[in-house]
DNA sequence: TGGATGCCTTGACCCAGATCAACCCTCCCA
DNA sequence: TGGGAGGGTTGATCTGGGTCAAGGCATCCA
């Protein structure tokens, strides 16, 4: 769930036909060749499960296009989303045999998979890859910790604003013409938003309505969001105004 | 905040006088020698800050003895603890110049520090170290995600029980004589527990009283906890009964 | 063309946990 | 030897967000 670094995202990876930063960034010819040999693509339709918690997991992968979610479920059905995988994000854990979370495609999804065993071997012999993965994992850890603050201490309104701000940031390219605003499609249903934010879907709906009523956002249909003034939205998140001090 | 692996924790690391698994586990003679050259110890008294969010951070480190916390604070003072560092846990991020969280010693604390720049150089030349760090970071990420479920979906009582269970697990060696129980000292004040669990200190106190009233725990003084029946406590956590399926 | 299904909204009510406040205990040191 | 600071408990009350329930609006097929 690390935030996209545009420089890395735009690296075209040698002969790899699709842009993604997961493992290829900075990779050199022979490493790349070895990666090519063990990689394959899989696609999923919106709504399909990628893997269930506890299943054997024979690969690690990175998202090429589309969006997937990681969720945990308690026996009584309470659900908490613990990660949102956007293009270039990585799933799977070298050294672990089974999946720890349910992974689901929320939109149509293409993933670039690497068979786990050869990937691990490759990692042992090429320090670049372990270092790159370490970097990405540390980004994810930071994102998870930011999310802990949200879950533990923010109000419902701040949670919604924070989620919108994150999606807006990842879609920063889609600026509304010549204004300080942004527009984007929500990739999540109200229920999925609730699962991510530790709320109920009714509360999500009410807070969206409230932000709309007060002009912080404009809704076109249920899913398309226009943020006329990004700073106004950021004020609602409860975060430090300076946007964080990562790196 | 990864959970202690007793096997690794007990590795005595070559000439390193103090047991900790942070970087030394499995290390070989020359790597070790290089690590030795850049390491030094620092100690802190209970309550002292180790570093503030935003400060320059010239080292990475692992906890040798004692307990430290990672916390985030919002401008209006709301606080959320995002990590609990127990002996053998690692702090700091190669490749980042400033600290992202407040780090505080909650008990007397000894840390084994490595100067950052030479540590990064060493990491670049010795794949073991990056891989070891990756493994540890993935453990922390899992722990963070488990905590997200707690913060987002568990009740106050389940949160308290979960925290007690985690501390009990890390102190599994201190089993109460010949019973299925465990005893340990709480390393946190009620307020720190609250900051960790996303609650207020009053709620923490009330739930502790309630667990005590119902015999799930016995309190000797404010801080010493006896868990007469660990399974009974685990039932209160809301978690899957099978204790998770890590690895 | 009409109902069924999925997704979303809104209202009425309730309750877990926050807030506000009083008080207790223990340790410290003036 | 007393008072004050730090930590903890408990009670009374309030409220944000959960729960329950009704209905709206697309889209999809029969």
Coordinates of C-alpha atoms (C1' of nucleotides) in Angstrom, one line a residue:
Chain A
X1 CA 0.0 0.0 0.0
X2 CA 3.0 2.3 -0.4
X3 CA 2.3 5.5 -2.2
X4 CA 3.3 5.7 -5.8
X5 CA 6.6 7.2 -6.5
X6 CA 6.1 8.5 -10.0
X7 CA 9.7 8.3 -11.0
X8 CA 9.8 4.6 -10.2
X9 CA 6.4 3.9 -11.6
X10 CA 7.5 5.2 -14.9
X11 CA 10.5 3.1 -15.2
X12 CA 10.1 0.9 -18.2
X13 CA 11.6 -2.3 -17.2
X14 CA 13.9 -3.5 -20.0
X15 CA 12.1 -6.1 -22.0
X16 CA 9.2 -6.3 -19.5
X17 CA 6.3 -5.2 -21.5
X18 CA 4.4 -3.6 -18.7
X19 CA 5.4 -0.8 -16.4
X20 CA 5.6 -1.7 -12.8
X21 CA 8.2 -1.0 -10.2
X22 CA 7.8 -4.1 -8.1
X23 CA 11.0 -5.9 -8.6
X24 CA 12.4 -4.7 -11.8
X25 CA 13.4 -1.2 -10.9
X26 CA 17.1 -0.8 -11.3
X27 CA 17.5 -4.4 -12.2
X28 CA 20.3 -5.4 -14.5
X29 CA 20.3 -7.5 -17.6
X30 CA 21.0 -10.9 -16.2
X31 CA 18.8 -10.4 -13.1
X32 CA 16.1 -9.3 -15.5
X33 CA 16.5 -12.3 -17.7
X34 CA 16.2 -14.6 -14.7
X35 CA 13.1 -12.7 -13.5
X36 CA 11.6 -13.0 -17.0
X37 CA 12.1 -16.7 -16.9
X38 CA 9.9 -17.2 -13.8
X39 CA 7.2 -14.6 -14.3
X40 CA 3.7 -14.9 -15.7
X41 CA 0.6 -12.8 -15.7
X42 CA -2.8 -13.5 -14.2
X43 CA -5.9 -11.6 -14.5
X44 CA -9.0 -11.5 -12.4
X45 CA -12.5 -10.0 -12.9
X46 CA -13.8 -7.4 -10.5
X47 CA -15.1 -9.2 -7.3
X48 CA -13.1 -12.3 -7.8
X49 CA -11.0 -13.7 -5.0
X50 CA -7.2 -13.9 -5.7
X51 CA -6.5 -16.1 -2.7
X52 CA -8.0 -16.9 0.7
X53 CA -6.2 -16.6 4.0
X54 CA -4.6 -19.9 4.8
X55 CA -4.4 -21.1 1.2
X56 CA -1.1 -22.3 -0.1
X57 CA 0.6 -19.5 -1.9
X58 CA 2.9 -20.5 -4.7
X59 CA 3.9 -17.1 -5.9
X60 CA 4.7 -13.5 -5.0
X61 CA 3.3 -10.8 -7.3
X62 CA 2.9 -7.2 -8.1
X63 CA -0.2 -5.4 -9.3
X64 CA 0.1 -4.3 -12.9
X65 CA -3.4 -2.7 -13.4
X66 CA -6.5 -2.6 -11.3
X67 CA -7.0 -2.7 -7.5
X68 CA -7.0 -5.5 -5.0
X69 CA -7.6 -5.5 -1.3
X70 CA -6.2 -7.4 1.7
X71 CA -8.8 -8.2 4.4
X72 CA -9.0 -10.0 7.7
X73 CA -12.2 -11.5 9.0
X74 CA -13.1 -12.5 12.5
X75 CA -15.2 -15.7 13.1
X76 CA -18.3 -13.6 13.7
X77 CA -18.0 -11.8 10.4
X78 CA -16.5 -8.5 11.5
X79 CA -14.1 -7.5 8.6
X80 CA -11.2 -5.2 8.5
X81 CA -9.3 -4.3 5.4
X82 CA -5.6 -4.1 6.1
X83 CA -4.3 -3.1 2.7
X84 CA -5.3 -1.6 -0.6
X85 CA -3.1 -2.7 -3.4
X86 CA -2.7 -0.2 -6.3
X87 CA -0.7 -0.7 -9.4
X88 CA 3.0 -1.3 -8.5
X89 CA 2.2 -2.6 -5.1
X90 CA 3.5 -6.0 -4.0
X91 CA 1.8 -9.0 -2.5
X92 CA 3.2 -12.1 -0.9
X93 CA 5.9 -12.9 1.4
X94 CA 9.1 -14.8 0.5
X95 CA 9.6 -17.4 3.2
X96 CA 5.9 -18.0 4.0
X97 CA 4.0 -20.9 2.6
X98 CA 0.4 -19.7 3.1
X99 CA -1.5 -16.5 2.6
X100 CA -2.1 -14.5 5.8
X101 CA -5.0 -12.5 4.4
X102 CA -7.9 -12.7 1.9
X103 CA -6.9 -11.0 -1.3
X104 CA -9.7 -9.8 -3.6
X105 CA -9.9 -8.0 -6.9
X106 CA -12.2 -5.0 -6.4
X107 CA -11.8 -4.0 -10.0
X108 CA -10.6 -5.9 -13.0
X109 CA -7.0 -6.8 -12.1
X110 CA -3.8 -7.9 -13.8
X111 CA -1.0 -9.2 -11.7
X112 CA 2.6 -10.0 -12.6
X113 CA 3.4 -13.2 -10.6
X114 CA 6.7 -14.9 -9.9
X115 CA 6.9 -18.5 -8.8
X116 CA 7.9 -18.4 -5.2
X117 CA 10.7 -20.9 -4.9
X118 CA 12.8 -19.6 -7.9
X119 CA 12.1 -16.1 -6.7
X120 CA 13.5 -16.9 -3.3
X121 CA 16.5 -18.4 -4.9
X122 CA 17.0 -15.4 -7.1
X123 CA 16.7 -13.1 -4.1
X124 CA 19.4 -15.0 -2.2
X125 CA 21.8 -14.5 -5.1
X126 CA 21.0 -10.9 -6.1
X127 CA 21.2 -8.4 -3.3
X128 CA 19.3 -5.7 -5.3
X129 CA 16.1 -7.6 -5.1
X130 CA 16.1 -8.0 -1.4
X131 CA 17.0 -4.4 -0.9
X132 CA 14.3 -3.3 -3.2
X133 CA 11.7 -5.4 -1.4
X134 CA 13.0 -4.1 1.9
X135 CA 12.4 -0.6 0.8
X136 CA 8.9 -1.4 -0.4
X137 CA 8.0 -3.3 2.7
X138 CA 9.2 -0.4 4.9
X139 CA 6.9 1.9 2.8
X140 CA 4.0 -0.4 3.5
X141 CA 4.8 -0.5 7.2
X142 CA 4.7 3.3 7.3
X143 CA 1.4 3.3 5.5
X144 CA 0.1 0.7 7.9
X145 CA 1.1 2.8 10.9
X146 CA -0.5 5.9 9.4
X147 CA -3.6 3.8 9.1
X148 CA -3.3 2.7 12.8
X149 CA -3.6 6.4 13.8
X150 CA -6.6 6.8 11.6
X151 CA -8.3 3.7 13.0
X152 CA -7.5 4.4 16.6
X153 CA -8.0 8.1 16.9
X154 CA -9.8 9.8 14.0
X155 CA -13.5 10.6 13.8
X156 CA -15.7 9.2 11.1
X157 CA -15.5 12.5 9.1
X158 CA -11.8 12.6 9.3
X159 CA -11.5 9.0 8.3
X160 CA -13.6 9.6 5.1
X161 CA -11.6 12.7 4.3
X162 CA -8.3 10.9 4.8
X163 CA -9.4 8.1 2.5
X164 CA -10.5 10.5 -0.2
X165 CA -7.2 12.4 0.2
X166 CA -5.2 9.2 -0.3
X167 CA -7.1 8.2 -3.4
X168 CA -6.8 11.8 -4.7
X169 CA -3.1 11.8 -4.1
X170 CA -2.6 8.5 -6.0
X171 CA -4.6 10.0 -8.9
X172 CA -2.9 13.4 -8.8
X173 CA -2.4 13.2 -12.5
X174 CA -6.1 13.7 -13.1
X175 CA -6.4 17.3 -12.0
X176 CA -9.6 19.0 -12.8
X177 CA -8.9 21.4 -15.6
X178 CA -7.1 24.5 -14.6
X179 CA -8.3 24.6 -11.0
X180 CA -6.8 23.5 -7.7
X181 CA -9.2 20.6 -7.7
X182 CA -9.0 16.9 -8.5
X183 CA -11.5 14.3 -9.8
X184 CA -11.5 10.6 -9.7
X185 CA -13.7 7.5 -9.5
X186 CA -14.0 5.7 -6.2
X187 CA -12.7 2.2 -6.7
X188 CA -14.6 1.0 -3.6
X189 CA -18.2 0.4 -2.7
X190 CA -19.5 2.1 0.5
X191 CA -19.2 -1.2 2.3
X192 CA -15.5 -1.7 1.2
X193 CA -14.8 1.9 2.4
X194 CA -16.4 1.0 5.7
X195 CA -14.3 -2.1 6.0
X196 CA -11.2 -0.1 5.3
X197 CA -12.1 2.7 7.8
X198 CA -13.4 0.6 10.6
X199 CA -16.9 2.0 10.2
X200 CA -20.3 0.8 9.1
X201 CA -21.5 1.4 5.6
X202 CA -24.3 3.7 6.9
X203 CA -21.9 5.9 8.6
X204 CA -19.8 6.1 5.5
X205 CA -22.9 7.1 3.5
X206 CA -23.9 9.7 6.0
X207 CA -20.4 11.3 6.1
X208 CA -20.2 11.4 2.3
X209 CA -23.5 13.1 2.2
X210 CA -22.4 15.6 4.9
X211 CA -19.1 16.4 3.0
X212 CA -21.2 16.9 -0.1
X213 CA -23.8 19.0 1.6
X214 CA -21.0 21.3 2.8
X215 CA -19.4 21.5 -0.6
X216 CA -16.1 19.8 0.4
X217 CA -16.8 17.3 -2.4
X218 CA -19.1 17.1 -5.4
X219 CA -20.6 13.8 -6.3
X220 CA -21.5 12.9 -9.9
X221 CA -23.4 9.7 -9.5
X222 CA -22.4 7.5 -6.6
X223 CA -18.8 6.9 -7.5
X224 CA -17.3 9.9 -9.3
X225 CA -15.9 12.4 -6.9
X226 CA -14.8 16.0 -7.6
X227 CA -12.7 17.8 -5.0
X228 CA -13.0 21.4 -5.9
X229 CA -10.4 22.5 -3.4
X230 CA -7.9 19.9 -2.2
X231 CA -6.7 22.0 0.7
X232 CA -10.2 22.2 2.0
X233 CA -10.4 18.4 2.0
X234 CA -7.0 18.1 3.6
X235 CA -8.1 20.3 6.5
X236 CA -10.8 17.8 7.2
X237 CA -8.4 14.9 7.5
X238 CA -7.0 16.0 10.9
X239 CA -3.5 15.4 9.6
X240 CA -0.6 17.8 9.9
X241 CA -1.0 20.4 7.3
X242 CA 2.5 19.9 5.8
X243 CA 1.6 16.6 4.2
X244 CA 4.0 14.5 6.2
X245 CA 7.8 14.3 6.2
X246 CA 8.5 11.0 4.6
X247 CA 12.1 10.6 3.6
Chain B
X1 CA 6.8 -5.3 17.1
X2 CA 7.4 -8.8 15.7
X3 CA 6.8 -11.6 18.1
X4 CA 9.8 -13.1 19.7
X5 CA 11.1 -16.2 18.1
X6 CA 12.7 -17.9 21.1
X7 CA 15.3 -19.8 19.0
X8 CA 16.6 -16.7 17.4
X9 CA 16.5 -14.7 20.6
X10 CA 18.7 -17.2 22.3
X11 CA 21.4 -17.1 19.6
X12 CA 24.5 -15.7 21.2
X13 CA 26.0 -13.7 18.5
X14 CA 29.7 -14.5 18.2
X15 CA 31.8 -12.1 20.1
X16 CA 28.8 -9.8 20.6
X17 CA 28.4 -9.7 24.4
X18 CA 24.7 -9.3 24.4
X19 CA 22.0 -11.5 23.0
X20 CA 19.8 -10.0 20.4
X21 CA 18.7 -11.2 17.1
X22 CA 18.5 -7.9 15.2
X23 CA 21.2 -8.1 12.7
X24 CA 23.6 -10.6 14.1
X25 CA 21.6 -13.8 13.7
X26 CA 23.3 -16.2 11.3
X27 CA 26.0 -13.6 10.6
X28 CA 29.4 -14.8 9.7
X29 CA 32.8 -13.9 11.0
X30 CA 33.7 -11.1 8.7
X31 CA 30.3 -9.5 8.6
X32 CA 30.2 -9.6 12.3
X33 CA 33.6 -8.0 12.5
X34 CA 32.3 -5.1 10.4
X35 CA 29.2 -4.8 12.4
X36 CA 31.2 -4.7 15.6
X37 CA 33.2 -1.8 14.2
X38 CA 30.2 0.4 13.8
X39 CA 28.1 -0.5 16.7
X40 CA 27.8 1.2 20.1
X41 CA 25.4 1.0 23.0
X42 CA 23.1 3.7 24.4
X43 CA 21.0 3.5 27.5
X44 CA 18.0 5.5 28.5
X45 CA 16.1 5.9 31.7
X46 CA 12.4 5.0 31.9
X47 CA 10.4 7.9 30.5
X48 CA 13.2 9.4 28.5
X49 CA 12.7 10.2 24.8
X50 CA 14.9 8.3 22.4
X51 CA 14.1 10.5 19.5
X52 CA 11.3 12.8 18.3
X53 CA 9.5 12.5 15.0
X54 CA 11.2 14.7 12.5
X55 CA 14.6 14.6 14.2
X56 CA 17.6 13.7 12.2
X57 CA 18.3 10.0 12.8
X58 CA 22.0 9.0 12.5
X59 CA 21.6 5.4 13.4
X60 CA 19.6 2.3 13.2
X61 CA 19.3 0.2 16.4
X62 CA 17.9 -2.9 18.1
X63 CA 16.6 -3.1 21.6
X64 CA 18.8 -5.1 23.9
X65 CA 16.9 -4.8 27.2
X66 CA 13.9 -2.8 28.2
X67 CA 10.9 -1.5 26.3
X68 CA 10.4 1.4 24.0
X69 CA 7.3 2.7 22.2
X70 CA 6.6 4.3 18.8
X71 CA 3.9 6.9 18.9
X72 CA 2.2 9.4 16.6
X73 CA 0.6 12.5 17.8
X74 CA -2.0 14.8 16.1
X75 CA -1.8 18.5 16.5
X76 CA -4.7 18.6 18.9
X77 CA -2.9 16.0 21.1
X78 CA -4.7 12.8 20.2
X79 CA -2.0 10.1 20.4
X80 CA -1.8 6.6 18.9
X81 CA 0.9 4.2 19.7
X82 CA 2.0 2.4 16.5
X83 CA 4.6 0.0 17.8
X84 CA 5.9 -1.6 21.0
X85 CA 9.6 -2.4 20.8
X86 CA 10.6 -5.4 22.9
X87 CA 14.1 -6.8 23.2
X88 CA 15.4 -7.9 19.8
X89 CA 13.1 -5.5 17.9
X90 CA 14.6 -3.1 15.4
X91 CA 14.1 0.6 15.0
X92 CA 15.1 2.9 12.2
X93 CA 15.0 2.8 8.5
X94 CA 18.0 2.5 6.2
X95 CA 17.6 5.2 3.5
X96 CA 15.6 7.7 5.6
X97 CA 17.2 10.7 7.2
X98 CA 14.6 11.6 9.8
X99 CA 12.6 9.7 12.4
X100 CA 8.9 9.2 11.4
X101 CA 7.7 8.6 15.0
X102 CA 8.4 9.6 18.5
X103 CA 10.4 6.9 20.2
X104 CA 10.2 6.7 24.0
X105 CA 11.8 4.5 26.6
X106 CA 9.0 3.2 28.8
X107 CA 11.3 1.2 31.0
X108 CA 15.0 1.5 31.5
X109 CA 16.3 0.7 28.0
X110 CA 19.6 -0.4 26.4
X111 CA 19.9 -0.2 22.6
X112 CA 22.5 -1.5 20.3
X113 CA 23.0 1.2 17.7
X114 CA 24.7 1.1 14.3
X115 CA 25.8 4.3 12.6
X116 CA 23.5 4.6 9.6
X117 CA 25.8 5.4 6.8
X118 CA 28.3 2.5 7.4
X119 CA 25.4 0.3 8.1
X120 CA 23.8 1.0 4.8
X121 CA 27.2 0.4 3.0
X122 CA 27.5 -2.9 4.8
X123 CA 23.9 -3.8 3.8
X124 CA 24.7 -3.1 0.2
X125 CA 27.7 -5.5 0.3
X126 CA 26.3 -8.3 2.5
X127 CA 23.0 -9.8 1.3
X128 CA 22.4 -11.6 4.5
X129 CA 21.7 -8.4 6.3
X130 CA 19.2 -7.0 3.9
X131 CA 17.4 -10.4 3.9
X132 CA 17.4 -10.6 7.7
X133 CA 16.0 -7.1 7.9
X134 CA 13.4 -7.9 5.2
X135 CA 12.2 -10.8 7.3
X136 CA 12.0 -8.7 10.4
X137 CA 10.2 -5.9 8.6
X138 CA 7.6 -8.4 7.2
X139 CA 7.0 -9.6 10.7
X140 CA 6.4 -6.1 11.8
X141 CA 4.1 -5.5 9.0
X142 CA 2.0 -8.5 9.9
X143 CA 1.9 -7.3 13.5
X144 CA 0.8 -3.9 12.3
X145 CA -2.0 -5.4 10.3
X146 CA -3.1 -7.6 13.2
X147 CA -3.3 -4.3 15.2
X148 CA -5.4 -2.7 12.5
X149 CA -8.0 -5.4 13.0
X150 CA -7.9 -4.7 16.7
X151 CA -8.2 -1.0 16.3
X152 CA -10.9 -1.1 13.7
X153 CA -13.2 -3.8 14.8
X154 CA -12.6 -5.1 18.4
X155 CA -14.5 -4.0 21.5
X156 CA -12.8 -2.4 24.4
X157 CA -12.8 -5.7 26.3
X158 CA -11.4 -7.6 23.4
X159 CA -8.7 -5.0 22.9
X160 CA -7.5 -5.3 26.6
X161 CA -7.6 -9.1 26.4
X162 CA -5.6 -9.0 23.2
X163 CA -2.9 -6.8 24.6
X164 CA -2.6 -8.9 27.7
X165 CA -2.4 -12.0 25.5
X166 CA 0.5 -10.5 23.5
X167 CA 2.4 -9.5 26.6
X168 CA 1.8 -13.0 28.1
X169 CA 3.0 -14.6 24.9
X170 CA 6.3 -12.7 24.9
X171 CA 6.7 -13.7 28.5
X172 CA 5.8 -17.3 28.0
X173 CA 8.9 -18.3 29.9
X174 CA 7.5 -17.0 33.2
X175 CA 4.8 -19.6 33.6
X176 CA 3.1 -19.6 36.9
X177 CA 4.3 -22.7 38.8
X178 CA 2.8 -26.0 37.6
X179 CA -0.4 -24.5 36.3
X180 CA -1.6 -23.5 32.8
X181 CA -1.3 -19.9 33.9
X182 CA 1.2 -17.1 33.3
X183 CA 2.3 -14.1 35.3
X184 CA 4.0 -10.9 34.3
X185 CA 4.5 -7.2 35.0
X186 CA 2.7 -4.8 32.8
X187 CA 5.4 -2.6 31.2
X188 CA 2.8 0.2 30.4
X189 CA 0.8 2.7 32.4
X190 CA -3.0 2.7 31.9
X191 CA -2.6 5.7 29.7
X192 CA 0.0 4.0 27.5
X193 CA -2.2 1.0 27.2
X194 CA -5.0 3.4 26.1
X195 CA -2.8 5.0 23.5
X196 CA -1.9 1.6 22.2
X197 CA -5.5 0.4 22.0
X198 CA -7.2 3.5 20.8
X199 CA -9.1 3.9 24.0
X200 CA -9.2 6.3 27.0
X201 CA -7.4 5.5 30.2
X202 CA -10.7 5.4 32.1
X203 CA -12.0 2.7 29.7
X204 CA -8.8 0.7 30.1
X205 CA -9.2 0.9 33.9
X206 CA -12.8 -0.2 33.8
X207 CA -12.1 -3.1 31.6
X208 CA -9.2 -4.3 33.7
X209 CA -11.5 -4.1 36.7
X210 CA -14.1 -6.1 34.9
X211 CA -11.7 -8.8 33.8
X212 CA -10.5 -9.0 37.4
X213 CA -14.0 -9.1 38.8
X214 CA -14.8 -12.0 36.6
X215 CA -11.6 -13.9 37.4
X216 CA -10.0 -13.8 34.0
X217 CA -7.0 -12.1 35.5
X218 CA -5.8 -11.5 39.1
X219 CA -4.0 -8.3 39.9
X220 CA -1.3 -8.0 42.5
X221 CA -0.9 -4.2 42.9
X222 CA -1.6 -2.2 39.8
X223 CA 1.0 -3.7 37.5
X224 CA 1.5 -7.4 38.3
X225 CA -0.9 -9.6 36.4
X226 CA -1.6 -13.3 36.9
X227 CA -3.5 -15.1 34.2
X228 CA -4.7 -18.3 35.9
X229 CA -6.1 -19.8 32.7
X230 CA -4.5 -18.6 29.5
X231 CA -7.2 -20.2 27.3
X232 CA -9.8 -18.3 29.2
X233 CA -8.0 -15.1 28.4
X234 CA -7.6 -16.0 24.7
X235 CA -11.4 -16.6 24.4
X236 CA -11.9 -13.0 25.3
X237 CA -9.6 -11.7 22.5
X238 CA -12.1 -12.4 19.7
X239 CA -9.3 -14.0 17.7
X240 CA -9.4 -17.3 16.0
X241 CA -8.9 -20.0 18.6
X242 CA -6.0 -21.6 16.7
X243 CA -3.6 -18.9 17.5
X244 CA -2.9 -17.8 13.9
X245 CA -1.3 -19.5 11.1
X246 CA 1.9 -17.6 10.6
X247 CA 4.5 -19.3 8.5
Chain C
dT1 C1' -42.7 -4.4 -18.2
dG2 C1' -42.1 -5.8 -14.2
dG3 C1' -39.8 -7.8 -10.5
dA4 C1' -35.4 -9.0 -8.6
dT5 C1' -30.8 -7.8 -7.2
dG6 C1' -27.1 -4.8 -5.8
dC7 C1' -25.8 -0.6 -4.1
dC8 C1' -26.9 3.5 -1.7
dT9 C1' -29.4 6.9 1.3
dT10 C1' -32.0 8.4 5.2
dG11 C1' -34.5 8.2 9.5
dA12 C1' -35.3 6.7 14.4
dC13 C1' -33.4 4.8 18.2
dC14 C1' -29.8 2.9 21.2
dC15 C1' -25.5 1.9 23.5
dA16 C1' -20.3 1.4 24.1
dG17 C1' -17.1 4.2 25.2
dA18 C1' -15.9 9.2 25.8
dT19 C1' -16.0 13.0 29.0
dC20 C1' -16.2 15.3 33.3
dA21 C1' -15.4 15.0 38.0
dA22 C1' -14.4 13.2 42.5
dC23 C1' -11.4 10.6 45.1
dC24 C1' -7.7 7.0 46.5
dC25 C1' -3.0 5.4 47.2
dT26 C1' 1.9 5.5 47.3
dC27 C1' 6.1 7.6 46.9
dC28 C1' 9.0 11.4 47.4
dC29 C1' 11.2 15.1 49.5
dA30 C1' 11.0 19.8 51.9
Chain D
dT1 C1' 4.7 15.1 58.6
dG2 C1' 2.6 16.9 55.3
dG3 C1' 1.5 18.1 50.8
dG4 C1' 1.8 17.5 46.2
dA5 C1' 2.7 14.8 42.0
dG6 C1' 1.9 10.7 39.4
dG7 C1' -0.8 6.9 38.7
dG8 C1' -5.2 4.5 39.3
dT9 C1' -10.3 3.8 40.2
dT10 C1' -15.1 4.7 40.0
dG11 C1' -19.5 7.2 39.2
dA12 C1' -22.7 10.2 36.4
dT13 C1' -23.7 11.9 32.2
dC14 C1' -23.3 12.7 27.2
dT15 C1' -22.7 11.5 22.4
dG16 C1' -20.7 9.6 18.0
dG17 C1' -21.4 6.1 15.5
dG18 C1' -23.8 1.5 15.5
dT19 C1' -28.2 -1.0 14.7
dC20 C1' -32.5 -1.6 12.7
dA21 C1' -35.7 -0.5 9.2
dA22 C1' -37.7 1.6 5.2
dG23 C1' -37.2 3.1 0.7
dG24 C1' -34.8 4.9 -3.8
dC25 C1' -32.5 4.2 -8.1
dA26 C1' -30.1 1.8 -11.4
dT27 C1' -29.2 -2.5 -14.2
dC28 C1' -30.4 -7.0 -15.6
dC29 C1' -32.9 -10.5 -17.2
dA30 C1' -37.5 -13.3 -17.8

